[in-house]
Coordinates of C-alpha atoms in Angstrom, one line a residue:
M51 CA 0.0 0.0 0.0
G52 CA 2.9 2.3 0.7
G53 CA 4.2 2.0 -2.9
V54 CA 0.7 2.6 -4.3
Q55 CA 0.2 5.7 -2.1
R56 CA 3.6 7.0 -3.1
H57 CA 2.8 6.5 -6.8
G58 CA -0.5 8.2 -6.4
S59 CA 1.0 11.3 -4.7
D60 CA 3.6 11.6 -7.4
G61 CA 1.0 11.3 -10.1
S62 CA -1.1 14.1 -8.5
A63 CA 2.0 16.2 -8.2
V64 CA 2.7 15.8 -12.0
I65 CA -0.9 16.8 -12.7
R66 CA -0.6 19.9 -10.5
L67 CA 2.6 20.8 -12.2
R68 CA 1.1 20.4 -15.7
A69 CA -1.9 22.6 -14.7
A70 CA 0.5 25.3 -13.4
G71 CA 2.5 25.0 -16.6
L72 CA -0.6 25.6 -18.8
I73 CA -1.7 28.6 -16.7
L74 CA 1.7 30.2 -16.8
L75 CA 2.1 29.4 -20.6
I76 CA -1.2 31.2 -21.4
A77 CA -0.3 34.1 -19.2
H78 CA 3.1 34.4 -20.8
L79 CA 1.7 34.3 -24.4
V80 CA -0.8 37.0 -23.4
L81 CA 2.0 39.2 -22.1
V82 CA 4.1 38.6 -25.2
G83 CA 1.1 39.5 -27.5
W84 CA 0.6 42.7 -25.5
L85 CA 4.3 43.6 -25.8
T86 CA 4.8 42.8 -29.5
L87 CA 1.4 43.5 -31.2
R88 CA 0.5 46.9 -29.7
P89 CA 0.4 49.7 -32.3
L90 CA 3.3 52.1 -31.9
D91 CA 2.7 55.9 -32.4
V92 CA 6.0 56.8 -34.1
M93 CA 6.9 59.3 -36.8
W94 CA 8.8 56.7 -38.9
V95 CA 9.8 53.1 -38.9
T96 CA 12.8 51.3 -40.2
A97 CA 12.5 49.0 -43.2
A98 CA 11.8 45.3 -42.7
N99 CA 15.0 43.3 -42.1
L100 CA 15.0 40.1 -44.1
E101 CA 18.7 39.5 -44.1
P102 CA 19.9 37.2 -41.3
L103 CA 22.3 38.7 -38.8
A104 CA 22.1 42.2 -40.4
G105 CA 20.1 43.5 -37.4
I106 CA 22.4 41.9 -34.9
K107 CA 25.4 43.5 -36.6
A108 CA 23.7 46.9 -36.5
D109 CA 23.1 46.4 -32.8
L110 CA 26.7 45.5 -32.1
A111 CA 27.7 48.7 -33.9
M112 CA 25.8 50.8 -31.3
G113 CA 28.2 49.8 -28.5
P114 CA 28.3 47.0 -26.0
V115 CA 25.6 48.4 -23.7
E116 CA 23.0 49.1 -26.3
A117 CA 23.9 45.8 -28.1
A118 CA 23.5 43.8 -24.9
R119 CA 20.1 45.4 -24.2
R120 CA 18.7 44.8 -27.7
I121 CA 20.1 41.3 -28.1
G122 CA 19.1 40.4 -24.5
E123 CA 15.5 41.5 -25.2
G124 CA 15.4 39.3 -28.2
L125 CA 16.7 36.3 -26.3
L126 CA 14.5 36.7 -23.2
L127 CA 11.2 37.5 -25.0
L128 CA 10.2 33.8 -25.6
A129 CA 12.8 32.1 -23.4
P130 CA 10.2 31.0 -20.8
L131 CA 8.6 28.9 -23.5
G132 CA 11.6 26.6 -23.3
V133 CA 10.5 25.6 -19.8
L134 CA 6.7 26.2 -19.9
L135 CA 6.0 24.1 -23.0
P136 CA 7.6 20.9 -21.5
M137 CA 6.0 21.7 -18.1
A138 CA 2.6 22.0 -19.7
G139 CA 3.2 18.7 -21.5
G140 CA 3.8 16.9 -18.2
R141 CA 5.9 14.1 -19.7
L142 CA 9.0 12.7 -17.8
A143 CA 10.1 9.7 -19.8
V144 CA 11.1 11.4 -23.0
S145 CA 14.2 11.7 -25.1
P146 CA 16.1 14.9 -24.2
W147 CA 16.9 15.6 -27.8
A148 CA 13.4 15.0 -29.0
S149 CA 12.0 17.2 -26.3
L150 CA 14.5 20.0 -27.2
A151 CA 13.6 19.7 -30.9
R152 CA 9.9 19.9 -30.3
T153 CA 10.3 22.8 -27.9
V154 CA 12.5 24.8 -30.3
V155 CA 10.2 24.2 -33.3
A156 CA 7.2 25.3 -31.2
G157 CA 9.1 28.4 -30.1
A158 CA 10.1 29.2 -33.7
L159 CA 6.5 28.9 -34.9
V160 CA 5.3 31.2 -32.1
S161 CA 8.0 33.8 -33.1
L162 CA 7.2 33.4 -36.8
G163 CA 3.5 34.0 -36.0
I164 CA 4.3 37.2 -34.1
E165 CA 6.5 38.5 -37.0
L166 CA 3.8 37.8 -39.5
L167 CA 1.1 39.5 -37.4
Q168 CA 3.3 42.5 -36.9
T169 CA 3.0 43.2 -40.7
A170 CA -0.5 44.4 -40.0
V171 CA 0.3 46.5 -36.9
P172 CA 1.2 50.2 -37.3
G173 CA 4.7 51.0 -36.2
R174 CA 5.9 47.3 -36.3
V175 CA 8.2 45.7 -38.9
V176 CA 9.3 42.2 -39.7
D177 CA 12.8 41.4 -38.4
V178 CA 14.3 38.0 -39.2
D179 CA 16.9 38.4 -36.5
A180 CA 14.1 38.7 -33.9
L181 CA 13.1 35.2 -35.0
L182 CA 16.6 33.9 -34.6
L183 CA 17.1 35.4 -31.2
N184 CA 13.7 34.3 -29.9
T185 CA 14.3 30.7 -31.0
T186 CA 17.8 30.7 -29.5
G187 CA 16.4 32.0 -26.2
V188 CA 13.9 29.1 -26.1
A189 CA 16.7 26.6 -26.8
L190 CA 19.0 28.0 -24.1
A191 CA 16.3 28.1 -21.4
H192 CA 15.3 24.5 -22.2
L193 CA 18.8 23.2 -22.0
A194 CA 19.5 25.1 -18.7
V195 CA 16.4 23.9 -16.8
V196 CA 14.4 21.0 -18.3
P197 CA 16.8 18.1 -18.3
A198 CA 17.8 18.6 -14.6
W199 CA 14.1 19.2 -13.6
R200 CA 12.9 16.0 -15.3
G201 CA 15.8 14.0 -13.9
R202 CA 14.9 15.1 -10.4
L203 CA 11.3 14.2 -10.8
R204 CA 12.2 10.8 -12.1
R205 CA 14.5 10.1 -9.2
R206 CA 11.7 11.0 -6.8
Q207 CA 9.2 8.6 -8.4
G208 CA 11.5 5.7 -9.1
P209 CA 12.7 4.4 -5.6
G210 CA 9.3 4.7 -4.0
G211 CA 7.6 2.4 -6.5
G212 CA 10.4 -0.1 -6.5
R213 CA 10.4 -0.5 -2.7
G214 CA 6.7 -0.9 -2.6
R215 CA 6.6 -3.6 -5.3
G216 CA 9.6 -5.4 -3.8
S217 CA 8.2 -5.7 -0.4
A218 CA 4.8 -6.9 -1.7
G219 CA 6.5 -9.6 -3.8
G220 CA 8.7 -10.6 -0.9
G221 CA 5.7 -10.9 1.3
A222 CA 3.8 -13.0 -1.2
R223 CA 6.8 -15.3 -1.6
G224 CA 7.2 -15.6 2.2
R225 CA 3.5 -16.4 2.6
G226 CA 3.7 -19.0 -0.1
A227 CA 6.6 -20.7 1.5
G228 CA 4.8 -20.6 4.9
V229 CA 1.7 -22.2 3.4
R230 CA 3.7 -25.0 1.8
G231 CA 5.5 -25.6 5.1
V232 CA 2.3 -25.9 7.0
G233 CA 0.9 -28.3 4.4
V234 CA 3.9 -30.6 4.8
L235 CA 3.6 -30.5 8.5
R236 CA 0.0 -31.4 8.5
D237 CA 0.6 -34.3 6.2
D238 CA 3.2 -35.6 8.6
V239 CA 0.9 -35.3 11.6
S240 CA -2.1 -37.0 9.8
Q241 CA 0.0 -40.0 8.7
G242 CA 1.4 -40.5 12.1
A243 CA 4.7 -42.2 12.9
T244 CA 6.0 -44.9 10.5
P245 CA 4.9 -48.3 12.0
R246 CA 7.7 -50.7 12.9
I247 CA 7.4 -54.5 12.5
P248 CA 8.1 -56.3 15.8
R249 CA 10.9 -58.8 15.7
V250 CA 9.8 -62.4 16.1
G251 CA 12.2 -64.6 18.0
I252 CA 13.3 -68.0 16.5
A253 CA 12.7 -71.1 18.8
P254 CA 15.9 -73.0 19.7

């Protein structure tokens, strides 16, 4: 029963974690939409950047402080998706590389959707470097958090279930051996002692 209770508590913990992941994921996407799809009241806008790394090179030309701010914003915008997407999925036994690939693809699709929607928003322009930075941020966040988090949860689940099953199996084997021993003892008692033939003396 201890193993079953431990397994049930771990299962409910995973369910709670998944629910929290879904709530945080929705909240984050709403925040990202508000930050990136608001119309901007500006006098002029730059042209759309469709050349990879051109925008990053322009940021670097502005100096280390401004470059760090601009590049950091691109990396951090969707980085929480690297953790929230696996968290909302709630799966523990999964290949690390497959999980990384799925998460990065999902993050790239979200970033691409934002860039496409920005074409219809006043003051916003398409920037392919934003797509690259957003996707890189998702991948880095996933690698930094998710493998260690899943490994910790698997270690918490594994030993409890093993001990419970082992003790139950040992108890069953012990009871089986005891029943067989009692059966043999009862057979011996019912049959009684082995009769002995009395010796008959030979007359001289």
